[in-house]
Amino acid sequence: MPNTPRNAPAEVRAVVAEIRPEATGVVSVRLEPAAGDKMPAWEPGAHIDLVLGPDLERQYSLCGDPTDLRSWRIGVLREPASRGGSAHVHEKLVVGDEVLCRGPRNNFALDAAEEYLFIAGGIGITPILPMIRACAAERKPWRLVYGGRTEASMAFRTELDAHGDLVTVWPQDEKGLLDLGGLLATPSPGTQIYCCGPGALLDAVEERCATWPVGALHLERFRPKDGALDGENSTFEVVLDHSDISITVTADQTVAEAIEAAGVDVPTSCREGTCGTCETVVLEGDPDHRDSFLTAQEKASNEVMMVCCSRSHSDRLVLDL
């Protein structure tokens, strides 16, 4: 891994051009530039931070056509236990509203491969859509298995149906859970697996891919892994090497909160270790990784950490800030 963080998103002012129902509880939102005639370019797997109001910022995958620089599209599920983001989009956002976007950032990029297996659950279909588009355009072998609670809840079906038998639709109320055992039983050299959806699905896919080649599986999480944020909180020292500041992180603070209190800006978004915005280079020390973003190999290297949630096993951390 290069010794540089993957954050530093741009800010884009956008106007809501269209809000369209895509399935039960799912709408797509098309965003156009508030000034100028183009949106920033992006590649499949990218997401943006959508700032909906003070202290209301959420991450959404871009799910439109990367070659269309006139607009962006996101898909938003109405969460029953919404923390405010999806409720705002479904209940308050209207065509003509201006919103601030940060990004795009891509932590789920489509790597080169001989063929692709896409596994999506529910709203996890959103980052997969432009990946499928890219594979189809480049005539790369691919297939998609798409699970959902019910057929009516599964979004973007018209787009997917156009791909015929390359797409397997699997409504849980009719067919039960996805047959991951059969799907992933035999490792296939040259195949890259991309999976996005609920945590239970990601955990199950990750478990069944333990025998696949290292690097074959790519996951994107919307929520932290169960237990990821747990652990004993102790006090430790953080040295900001670039700023020449030493601060104490107390047991009731995150590293990001302590850095901000010291007057140093650090980009954050999800504040729970899933989006990668706050990835920071570690120069010295032993981080206590509590994020759900870095791979096991990346965590073992201790080259970077997510300061929004991770802490320290050592008494002292030196960060490149």
mmCIF file of N, CA, C and O in Angstrom, residues 80-170:
data_model
loop_
_atom_site.group_PDB
_atom_site.id
_atom_site.type_symbol
_atom_site.label_atom_id
_atom_site.label_comp_id
_atom_site.label_asym_id
_atom_site.label_seq_id
_atom_site.Cartn_x
_atom_site.Cartn_y
_atom_site.Cartn_z
ATOM 1 N N PRO A 80 -36.008 1.665 7.835
ATOM 2 C CA PRO A 80 -37.028 1.720 8.894
ATOM 3 C C PRO A 80 -36.529 2.422 10.155
ATOM 4 O O PRO A 80 -37.272 3.149 10.806
ATOM 5 N N ALA A 81 -35.260 2.183 10.502
ATOM 6 C CA ALA A 81 -34.676 2.841 11.673
ATOM 7 C C ALA A 81 -33.695 3.901 11.207
ATOM 8 O O ALA A 81 -32.525 3.905 11.589
ATOM 9 N N SER A 82 -34.169 4.821 10.402
ATOM 10 C CA SER A 82 -33.303 5.841 9.806
ATOM 11 C C SER A 82 -32.671 6.716 10.880
ATOM 12 O O SER A 82 -33.311 7.100 11.860
ATOM 13 N N ARG A 83 -31.380 7.017 10.677
ATOM 14 C CA ARG A 83 -30.690 7.960 11.556
ATOM 15 C C ARG A 83 -30.859 9.395 11.059
ATOM 16 O O ARG A 83 -30.240 10.309 11.587
ATOM 17 N N GLY A 84 -31.679 9.565 10.029
ATOM 18 C CA GLY A 84 -31.985 10.904 9.538
ATOM 19 C C GLY A 84 -31.741 11.087 8.062
ATOM 20 O O GLY A 84 -32.421 11.869 7.401
ATOM 21 N N GLY A 85 -30.771 10.386 7.492
ATOM 22 C CA GLY A 85 -30.412 10.580 6.096
ATOM 23 C C GLY A 85 -31.465 10.101 5.128
ATOM 24 O O GLY A 85 -31.959 10.867 4.285
ATOM 25 N N SER A 86 -31.840 8.825 5.234
ATOM 26 C CA SER A 86 -32.808 8.292 4.277
ATOM 27 C C SER A 86 -34.185 8.913 4.477
ATOM 28 O O SER A 86 -34.920 9.128 3.511
ATOM 29 N N ALA A 87 -34.537 9.217 5.714
ATOM 30 C CA ALA A 87 -35.824 9.873 5.970
ATOM 31 C C ALA A 87 -35.857 11.244 5.306
ATOM 32 O O ALA A 87 -36.874 11.642 4.722
ATOM 33 N N HIS A 88 -34.737 11.965 5.370
ATOM 34 C CA HIS A 88 -34.677 13.290 4.746
ATOM 35 C C HIS A 88 -34.845 13.175 3.236
ATOM 36 O O HIS A 88 -35.612 13.935 2.626
ATOM 37 N N VAL A 89 -34.141 12.231 2.626
ATOM 38 C CA VAL A 89 -34.231 12.072 1.172
ATOM 39 C C VAL A 89 -35.647 11.698 0.755
ATOM 40 O O VAL A 89 -36.204 12.256 -0.200
ATOM 41 N N HIS A 90 -36.270 10.770 1.468
ATOM 42 C CA HIS A 90 -37.586 10.273 1.071
ATOM 43 C C HIS A 90 -38.714 11.227 1.431
ATOM 44 O O HIS A 90 -39.758 11.238 0.757
ATOM 45 N N GLU A 91 -38.533 12.029 2.473
ATOM 46 C CA GLU A 91 -39.639 12.840 2.964
ATOM 47 C C GLU A 91 -39.486 14.342 2.707
ATOM 48 O O GLU A 91 -40.499 15.052 2.617
ATOM 49 N N LYS A 92 -38.249 14.826 2.591
ATOM 50 C CA LYS A 92 -38.054 16.275 2.522
ATOM 51 C C LYS A 92 -37.386 16.752 1.247
ATOM 52 O O LYS A 92 -37.637 17.877 0.802
ATOM 53 N N LEU A 93 -36.536 15.948 0.650
ATOM 54 C CA LEU A 93 -35.805 16.382 -0.536
ATOM 55 C C LEU A 93 -36.756 16.513 -1.717
ATOM 56 O O LEU A 93 -37.579 15.629 -1.974
ATOM 57 N N VAL A 94 -36.639 17.601 -2.446
ATOM 58 C CA VAL A 94 -37.497 17.830 -3.609
ATOM 59 C C VAL A 94 -36.645 18.319 -4.778
ATOM 60 O O VAL A 94 -35.532 18.830 -4.601
ATOM 61 N N VAL A 95 -37.193 18.155 -5.976
ATOM 62 C CA VAL A 95 -36.520 18.639 -7.177
ATOM 63 C C VAL A 95 -36.290 20.154 -7.051
ATOM 64 O O VAL A 95 -37.188 20.893 -6.639
ATOM 65 N N GLY A 96 -35.091 20.572 -7.378
ATOM 66 C CA GLY A 96 -34.724 21.982 -7.262
ATOM 67 C C GLY A 96 -33.891 22.306 -6.039
ATOM 68 O O GLY A 96 -33.252 23.370 -5.987
ATOM 69 N N ASP A 97 -33.895 21.400 -5.040
ATOM 70 C CA ASP A 97 -33.058 21.621 -3.858
ATOM 71 C C ASP A 97 -31.586 21.610 -4.243
ATOM 72 O O ASP A 97 -31.157 20.839 -5.108
ATOM 73 N N GLU A 98 -30.808 22.458 -3.600
ATOM 74 C CA GLU A 98 -29.359 22.466 -3.793
ATOM 75 C C GLU A 98 -28.705 21.742 -2.627
ATOM 76 O O GLU A 98 -29.068 21.965 -1.465
ATOM 77 N N VAL A 99 -27.774 20.868 -2.928
ATOM 78 C CA VAL A 99 -27.090 20.092 -1.896
ATOM 79 C C VAL A 99 -25.585 20.165 -2.127
ATOM 80 O O VAL A 99 -25.118 20.385 -3.246
ATOM 81 N N LEU A 100 -24.842 19.972 -1.055
ATOM 82 C CA LEU A 100 -23.389 19.909 -1.137
ATOM 83 C C LEU A 100 -22.967 18.449 -1.210
ATOM 84 O O LEU A 100 -23.417 17.615 -0.405
ATOM 85 N N CYS A 101 -22.121 18.143 -2.158
ATOM 86 C CA CYS A 101 -21.570 16.792 -2.301
ATOM 87 C C CYS A 101 -20.070 16.858 -2.087
ATOM 88 O O CYS A 101 -19.407 17.801 -2.520
ATOM 89 N N ARG A 102 -19.525 15.846 -1.436
ATOM 90 C CA ARG A 102 -18.077 15.702 -1.316
ATOM 91 C C ARG A 102 -17.665 14.426 -2.040
ATOM 92 O O ARG A 102 -18.241 13.382 -1.824
ATOM 93 N N GLY A 103 -16.647 14.552 -2.878
ATOM 94 C CA GLY A 103 -16.205 13.391 -3.624
ATOM 95 C C GLY A 103 -16.171 13.706 -5.108
ATOM 96 O O GLY A 103 -16.153 14.872 -5.509
ATOM 97 N N PRO A 104 -16.179 12.670 -5.932
ATOM 98 C CA PRO A 104 -16.311 11.262 -5.549
ATOM 99 C C PRO A 104 -15.001 10.659 -5.053
ATOM 100 O O PRO A 104 -13.926 11.118 -5.400
ATOM 101 N N ARG A 105 -15.153 9.617 -4.217
ATOM 102 C CA ARG A 105 -14.032 8.806 -3.755
ATOM 103 C C ARG A 105 -14.315 7.362 -4.144
ATOM 104 O O ARG A 105 -15.467 6.943 -4.211
ATOM 105 N N ASN A 106 -13.265 6.604 -4.360
ATOM 106 C CA ASN A 106 -13.465 5.215 -4.766
ATOM 107 C C ASN A 106 -12.624 4.281 -3.912
ATOM 108 O O ASN A 106 -11.410 4.190 -4.066
ATOM 109 N N ASN A 107 -13.284 3.605 -2.989
ATOM 110 C CA ASN A 107 -12.652 2.589 -2.156
ATOM 111 C C ASN A 107 -13.069 1.181 -2.582
ATOM 112 O O ASN A 107 -12.781 0.218 -1.880
ATOM 113 N N PHE A 108 -13.746 1.085 -3.713
ATOM 114 C CA PHE A 108 -14.345 -0.188 -4.152
ATOM 115 C C PHE A 108 -14.119 -0.331 -5.660
ATOM 116 O O PHE A 108 -15.003 -0.725 -6.402
ATOM 117 N N ALA A 109 -12.911 0.030 -6.080
ATOM 118 C CA ALA A 109 -12.617 0.118 -7.509
ATOM 119 C C ALA A 109 -12.632 -1.250 -8.181
ATOM 120 O O ALA A 109 -12.304 -2.275 -7.571
ATOM 121 N N LEU A 110 -13.005 -1.251 -9.445
ATOM 122 C CA LEU A 110 -13.091 -2.476 -10.238
ATOM 123 C C LEU A 110 -11.710 -2.814 -10.787
ATOM 124 O O LEU A 110 -11.208 -2.153 -11.695
ATOM 125 N N ASP A 111 -11.090 -3.843 -10.225
ATOM 126 C CA ASP A 111 -9.761 -4.260 -10.661
ATOM 127 C C ASP A 111 -9.845 -5.058 -11.957
ATOM 128 O O ASP A 111 -10.881 -5.660 -12.272
ATOM 129 N N ALA A 112 -8.753 -5.094 -12.674
ATOM 130 C CA ALA A 112 -8.698 -5.909 -13.886
ATOM 131 C C ALA A 112 -8.770 -7.393 -13.510
ATOM 132 O O ALA A 112 -8.161 -7.830 -12.531
ATOM 133 N N ALA A 113 -9.529 -8.161 -14.291
ATOM 134 C CA ALA A 113 -9.695 -9.590 -14.018
ATOM 135 C C ALA A 113 -10.104 -10.309 -15.291
ATOM 136 O O ALA A 113 -10.557 -9.698 -16.261
ATOM 137 N N GLU A 114 -9.964 -11.634 -15.264
ATOM 138 C CA GLU A 114 -10.410 -12.438 -16.396
ATOM 139 C C GLU A 114 -11.933 -12.500 -16.441
ATOM 140 O O GLU A 114 -12.535 -12.515 -17.515
ATOM 141 N N GLU A 115 -12.555 -12.569 -15.259
ATOM 142 C CA GLU A 115 -14.013 -12.546 -15.175
ATOM 143 C C GLU A 115 -14.428 -12.061 -13.798
ATOM 144 O O GLU A 115 -13.607 -11.985 -12.880
ATOM 145 N N TYR A 116 -15.724 -11.755 -13.672
ATOM 146 C CA TYR A 116 -16.232 -11.150 -12.446
ATOM 147 C C TYR A 116 -17.482 -11.879 -11.963
ATOM 148 O O TYR A 116 -18.336 -12.270 -12.765
ATOM 149 N N LEU A 117 -17.571 -12.020 -10.645
ATOM 150 C CA LEU A 117 -18.789 -12.478 -9.997
ATOM 151 C C LEU A 117 -19.255 -11.366 -9.073
ATOM 152 O O LEU A 117 -18.540 -10.966 -8.149
ATOM 153 N N PHE A 118 -20.445 -10.845 -9.338
ATOM 154 C CA PHE A 118 -21.029 -9.790 -8.518
ATOM 155 C C PHE A 118 -22.122 -10.392 -7.644
ATOM 156 O O PHE A 118 -22.973 -11.141 -8.126
ATOM 157 N N ILE A 119 -22.084 -10.052 -6.354
ATOM 158 C CA ILE A 119 -23.104 -10.500 -5.403
ATOM 159 C C ILE A 119 -23.648 -9.259 -4.706
ATOM 160 O O ILE A 119 -22.885 -8.522 -4.063
ATOM 161 N N ALA A 120 -24.929 -9.010 -4.853
ATOM 162 C CA ALA A 120 -25.542 -7.814 -4.272
ATOM 163 C C ALA A 120 -26.722 -8.212 -3.401
ATOM 164 O O ALA A 120 -27.469 -9.145 -3.727
ATOM 165 N N GLY A 121 -26.889 -7.491 -2.316
ATOM 166 C CA GLY A 121 -28.049 -7.678 -1.455
ATOM 167 C C GLY A 121 -28.749 -6.359 -1.242
ATOM 168 O O GLY A 121 -28.135 -5.386 -0.781
ATOM 169 N N GLY A 122 -30.031 -6.280 -1.612
ATOM 170 C CA GLY A 122 -30.804 -5.062 -1.384
ATOM 171 C C GLY A 122 -30.197 -3.851 -2.057
ATOM 172 O O GLY A 122 -29.828 -3.885 -3.234
ATOM 173 N N ILE A 123 -30.056 -2.759 -1.288
ATOM 174 C CA ILE A 123 -29.542 -1.511 -1.854
ATOM 175 C C ILE A 123 -28.068 -1.633 -2.227
ATOM 176 O O ILE A 123 -27.515 -0.752 -2.898
ATOM 177 N N GLY A 124 -27.439 -2.737 -1.865
ATOM 178 C CA GLY A 124 -26.067 -3.007 -2.275
ATOM 179 C C GLY A 124 -25.900 -3.173 -3.768
ATOM 180 O O GLY A 124 -24.773 -3.269 -4.266
ATOM 181 N N ILE A 125 -26.998 -3.168 -4.502
ATOM 182 C CA ILE A 125 -26.926 -3.237 -5.963
ATOM 183 C C ILE A 125 -26.347 -1.947 -6.544
ATOM 184 O O ILE A 125 -25.814 -1.944 -7.671
ATOM 185 N N THR A 126 -26.410 -0.835 -5.802
ATOM 186 C CA THR A 126 -26.066 0.458 -6.400
ATOM 187 C C THR A 126 -24.628 0.540 -6.923
ATOM 188 O O THR A 126 -24.429 0.950 -8.066
ATOM 189 N N PRO A 127 -23.588 0.161 -6.149
ATOM 190 C CA PRO A 127 -22.245 0.281 -6.731
ATOM 191 C C PRO A 127 -21.973 -0.760 -7.809
ATOM 192 O O PRO A 127 -21.051 -0.597 -8.622
ATOM 193 N N ILE A 128 -22.781 -1.817 -7.832
ATOM 194 C CA ILE A 128 -22.580 -2.893 -8.805
ATOM 195 C C ILE A 128 -23.067 -2.483 -10.193
ATOM 196 O O ILE A 128 -22.510 -2.912 -11.215
ATOM 197 N N LEU A 129 -24.094 -1.637 -10.274
ATOM 198 C CA LEU A 129 -24.666 -1.260 -11.571
ATOM 199 C C LEU A 129 -23.634 -0.694 -12.545
ATOM 200 O O LEU A 129 -23.564 -1.146 -13.692
ATOM 201 N N PRO A 130 -22.826 0.303 -12.157
ATOM 202 C CA PRO A 130 -21.840 0.811 -13.120
ATOM 203 C C PRO A 130 -20.730 -0.190 -13.408
ATOM 204 O O PRO A 130 -20.102 -0.135 -14.478
ATOM 205 N N MET A 131 -20.468 -1.116 -12.486
ATOM 206 C CA MET A 131 -19.484 -2.164 -12.750
ATOM 207 C C MET A 131 -19.972 -3.072 -13.872
ATOM 208 O O MET A 131 -19.210 -3.434 -14.784
ATOM 209 N N ILE A 132 -21.248 -3.444 -13.808
ATOM 210 C CA ILE A 132 -21.840 -4.264 -14.854
ATOM 211 C C ILE A 132 -21.798 -3.535 -16.192
ATOM 212 O O ILE A 132 -21.470 -4.113 -17.234
ATOM 213 N N ARG A 133 -22.114 -2.253 -16.150
ATOM 214 C CA ARG A 133 -22.091 -1.450 -17.377
ATOM 215 C C ARG A 133 -20.689 -1.469 -18.003
ATOM 216 O O ARG A 133 -20.531 -1.617 -19.212
ATOM 217 N N ALA A 134 -19.667 -1.318 -17.147
ATOM 218 C CA ALA A 134 -18.292 -1.306 -17.646
ATOM 219 C C ALA A 134 -17.897 -2.664 -18.214
ATOM 220 O O ALA A 134 -17.254 -2.747 -19.270
ATOM 221 N N CYS A 135 -18.282 -3.735 -17.534
ATOM 222 C CA CYS A 135 -17.965 -5.085 -18.025
ATOM 223 C C CYS A 135 -18.641 -5.346 -19.369
ATOM 224 O O CYS A 135 -18.030 -5.917 -20.286
ATOM 225 N N ALA A 136 -19.895 -4.949 -19.470
ATOM 226 C CA ALA A 136 -20.625 -5.153 -20.724
ATOM 227 C C ALA A 136 -19.986 -4.365 -21.862
ATOM 228 O O ALA A 136 -19.845 -4.864 -22.986
ATOM 229 N N ALA A 137 -19.573 -3.132 -21.574
ATOM 230 C CA ALA A 137 -18.969 -2.287 -22.608
ATOM 231 C C ALA A 137 -17.638 -2.849 -23.077
ATOM 232 O O ALA A 137 -17.281 -2.744 -24.257
ATOM 233 N N GLU A 138 -16.898 -3.474 -22.158
ATOM 234 C CA GLU A 138 -15.578 -4.012 -22.493
ATOM 235 C C GLU A 138 -15.628 -5.495 -22.855
ATOM 236 O O GLU A 138 -14.587 -6.118 -23.067
ATOM 237 N N ARG A 139 -16.848 -6.050 -22.889
ATOM 238 C CA ARG A 139 -17.058 -7.468 -23.215
ATOM 239 C C ARG A 139 -16.272 -8.397 -22.284
ATOM 240 O O ARG A 139 -15.702 -9.410 -22.707
ATOM 241 N N LYS A 140 -16.261 -8.044 -21.004
ATOM 242 C CA LYS A 140 -15.641 -8.874 -19.987
ATOM 243 C C LYS A 140 -16.664 -9.880 -19.450
ATOM 244 O O LYS A 140 -17.813 -9.514 -19.188
ATOM 245 N N PRO A 141 -16.291 -11.140 -19.262
ATOM 246 C CA PRO A 141 -17.236 -12.113 -18.703
ATOM 247 C C PRO A 141 -17.634 -11.737 -17.277
ATOM 248 O O PRO A 141 -16.792 -11.407 -16.460
ATOM 249 N N TRP A 142 -18.942 -11.789 -17.008
ATOM 250 C CA TRP A 142 -19.441 -11.462 -15.686
ATOM 251 C C TRP A 142 -20.782 -12.119 -15.452
ATOM 252 O O TRP A 142 -21.475 -12.537 -16.394
ATOM 253 N N ARG A 143 -21.159 -12.203 -14.186
ATOM 254 C CA ARG A 143 -22.523 -12.586 -13.816
ATOM 255 C C ARG A 143 -22.848 -11.955 -12.471
ATOM 256 O O ARG A 143 -21.963 -11.637 -11.676
ATOM 257 N N LEU A 144 -24.142 -11.784 -12.236
ATOM 258 C CA LEU A 144 -24.619 -11.149 -11.014
ATOM 259 C C LEU A 144 -25.650 -12.036 -10.344
ATOM 260 O O LEU A 144 -26.566 -12.541 -10.996
ATOM 261 N N VAL A 145 -25.499 -12.209 -9.031
ATOM 262 C CA VAL A 145 -26.535 -12.818 -8.200
ATOM 263 C C VAL A 145 -27.039 -11.718 -7.262
ATOM 264 O O VAL A 145 -26.267 -11.152 -6.479
ATOM 265 N N TYR A 146 -28.326 -11.432 -7.371
ATOM 266 C CA TYR A 146 -28.929 -10.276 -6.694
ATOM 267 C C TYR A 146 -30.035 -10.749 -5.773
ATOM 268 O O TYR A 146 -31.060 -11.263 -6.236
ATOM 269 N N GLY A 147 -29.821 -10.601 -4.465
ATOM 270 C CA GLY A 147 -30.810 -11.016 -3.481
ATOM 271 C C GLY A 147 -31.534 -9.834 -2.863
ATOM 272 O O GLY A 147 -30.986 -8.733 -2.755
ATOM 273 N N GLY A 148 -32.780 -10.069 -2.451
ATOM 274 C CA GLY A 148 -33.572 -9.040 -1.783
ATOM 275 C C GLY A 148 -34.656 -9.691 -0.955
ATOM 276 O O GLY A 148 -34.948 -10.883 -1.115
ATOM 277 N N ARG A 149 -35.267 -8.914 -0.082
ATOM 278 C CA ARG A 149 -36.309 -9.476 0.777
ATOM 279 C C ARG A 149 -37.500 -9.960 -0.043
ATOM 280 O O ARG A 149 -38.023 -11.038 0.174
ATOM 281 N N THR A 150 -37.947 -9.118 -0.966
ATOM 282 C CA THR A 150 -39.042 -9.465 -1.868
ATOM 283 C C THR A 150 -38.691 -8.945 -3.251
ATOM 284 O O THR A 150 -37.847 -8.049 -3.402
ATOM 285 N N GLU A 151 -39.353 -9.458 -4.265
ATOM 286 C CA GLU A 151 -39.083 -8.986 -5.614
ATOM 287 C C GLU A 151 -39.444 -7.508 -5.759
ATOM 288 O O GLU A 151 -38.757 -6.752 -6.453
ATOM 289 N N ALA A 152 -40.505 -7.076 -5.071
ATOM 290 C CA ALA A 152 -40.939 -5.680 -5.171
ATOM 291 C C ALA A 152 -39.935 -4.714 -4.544
ATOM 292 O O ALA A 152 -39.920 -3.529 -4.875
ATOM 293 N N SER A 153 -39.084 -5.218 -3.650
ATOM 294 C CA SER A 153 -38.121 -4.345 -2.967
ATOM 295 C C SER A 153 -36.797 -4.234 -3.708
ATOM 296 O O SER A 153 -35.911 -3.493 -3.288
ATOM 297 N N MET A 154 -36.660 -4.952 -4.827
ATOM 298 C CA MET A 154 -35.380 -5.020 -5.529
ATOM 299 C C MET A 154 -35.349 -3.981 -6.649
ATOM 300 O O MET A 154 -36.114 -4.059 -7.615
ATOM 301 N N ALA A 155 -34.449 -3.009 -6.498
ATOM 302 C CA ALA A 155 -34.439 -1.828 -7.359
ATOM 303 C C ALA A 155 -33.698 -2.056 -8.672
ATOM 304 O O ALA A 155 -32.908 -2.985 -8.818
ATOM 305 N N PHE A 156 -33.984 -1.164 -9.624
ATOM 306 C CA PHE A 156 -33.306 -1.092 -10.925
ATOM 307 C C PHE A 156 -33.477 -2.375 -11.747
ATOM 308 O O PHE A 156 -32.598 -2.757 -12.518
ATOM 309 N N ARG A 157 -34.624 -2.995 -11.610
ATOM 310 C CA ARG A 157 -34.855 -4.266 -12.284
ATOM 311 C C ARG A 157 -34.914 -4.124 -13.802
ATOM 312 O O ARG A 157 -34.456 -5.007 -14.535
ATOM 313 N N THR A 158 -35.463 -3.025 -14.301
ATOM 314 C CA THR A 158 -35.544 -2.857 -15.755
ATOM 315 C C THR A 158 -34.155 -2.849 -16.373
ATOM 316 O O THR A 158 -33.915 -3.506 -17.401
ATOM 317 N N GLU A 159 -33.220 -2.147 -15.746
ATOM 318 C CA GLU A 159 -31.845 -2.125 -16.234
ATOM 319 C C GLU A 159 -31.222 -3.510 -16.190
ATOM 320 O O GLU A 159 -30.523 -3.936 -17.121
ATOM 321 N N LEU A 160 -31.472 -4.219 -15.110
ATOM 322 C CA LEU A 160 -30.857 -5.527 -14.935
ATOM 323 C C LEU A 160 -31.475 -6.571 -15.852
ATOM 324 O O LEU A 160 -30.769 -7.454 -16.370
ATOM 325 N N ASP A 161 -32.780 -6.490 -16.053
ATOM 326 C CA ASP A 161 -33.450 -7.476 -16.905
ATOM 327 C C ASP A 161 -32.927 -7.439 -18.337
ATOM 328 O O ASP A 161 -32.981 -8.445 -19.054
ATOM 329 N N ALA A 162 -32.383 -6.288 -18.744
ATOM 330 C CA ALA A 162 -31.855 -6.166 -20.103
ATOM 331 C C ALA A 162 -30.638 -7.061 -20.325
ATOM 332 O O ALA A 162 -30.267 -7.339 -21.470
ATOM 333 N N HIS A 163 -30.032 -7.558 -19.236
ATOM 334 C CA HIS A 163 -28.844 -8.416 -19.355
ATOM 335 C C HIS A 163 -29.191 -9.908 -19.390
ATOM 336 O O HIS A 163 -28.291 -10.747 -19.437
ATOM 337 N N GLY A 164 -30.483 -10.216 -19.361
ATOM 338 C CA GLY A 164 -30.906 -11.600 -19.527
ATOM 339 C C GLY A 164 -30.396 -12.521 -18.441
ATOM 340 O O GLY A 164 -30.391 -12.179 -17.251
ATOM 341 N N ASP A 165 -29.919 -13.717 -18.836
ATOM 342 C CA ASP A 165 -29.567 -14.742 -17.858
ATOM 343 C C ASP A 165 -28.201 -14.513 -17.204
ATOM 344 O O ASP A 165 -27.748 -15.346 -16.411
ATOM 345 N N LEU A 166 -27.540 -13.392 -17.510
ATOM 346 C CA LEU A 166 -26.336 -13.042 -16.763
ATOM 347 C C LEU A 166 -26.687 -12.581 -15.342
ATOM 348 O O LEU A 166 -25.817 -12.543 -14.473
ATOM 349 N N VAL A 167 -27.950 -12.244 -15.132
ATOM 350 C CA VAL A 167 -28.431 -11.778 -13.827
ATOM 351 C C VAL A 167 -29.374 -12.808 -13.227
ATOM 352 O O VAL A 167 -30.354 -13.213 -13.863
ATOM 353 N N THR A 168 -29.068 -13.244 -12.010
ATOM 354 C CA THR A 168 -29.956 -14.127 -11.250
ATOM 355 C C THR A 168 -30.597 -13.318 -10.130
ATOM 356 O O THR A 168 -29.899 -12.802 -9.249
ATOM 357 N N VAL A 169 -31.914 -13.186 -10.183
ATOM 358 C CA VAL A 169 -32.660 -12.450 -9.158
ATOM 359 C C VAL A 169 -33.174 -13.454 -8.130
ATOM 360 O O VAL A 169 -33.782 -14.468 -8.485
ATOM 361 N N TRP A 170 -32.949 -13.169 -6.853
ATOM 362 C CA TRP A 170 -33.209 -14.146 -5.801
ATOM 363 C C TRP A 170 -34.006 -13.505 -4.656
ATOM 364 O O TRP A 170 -33.446 -13.099 -3.639
#
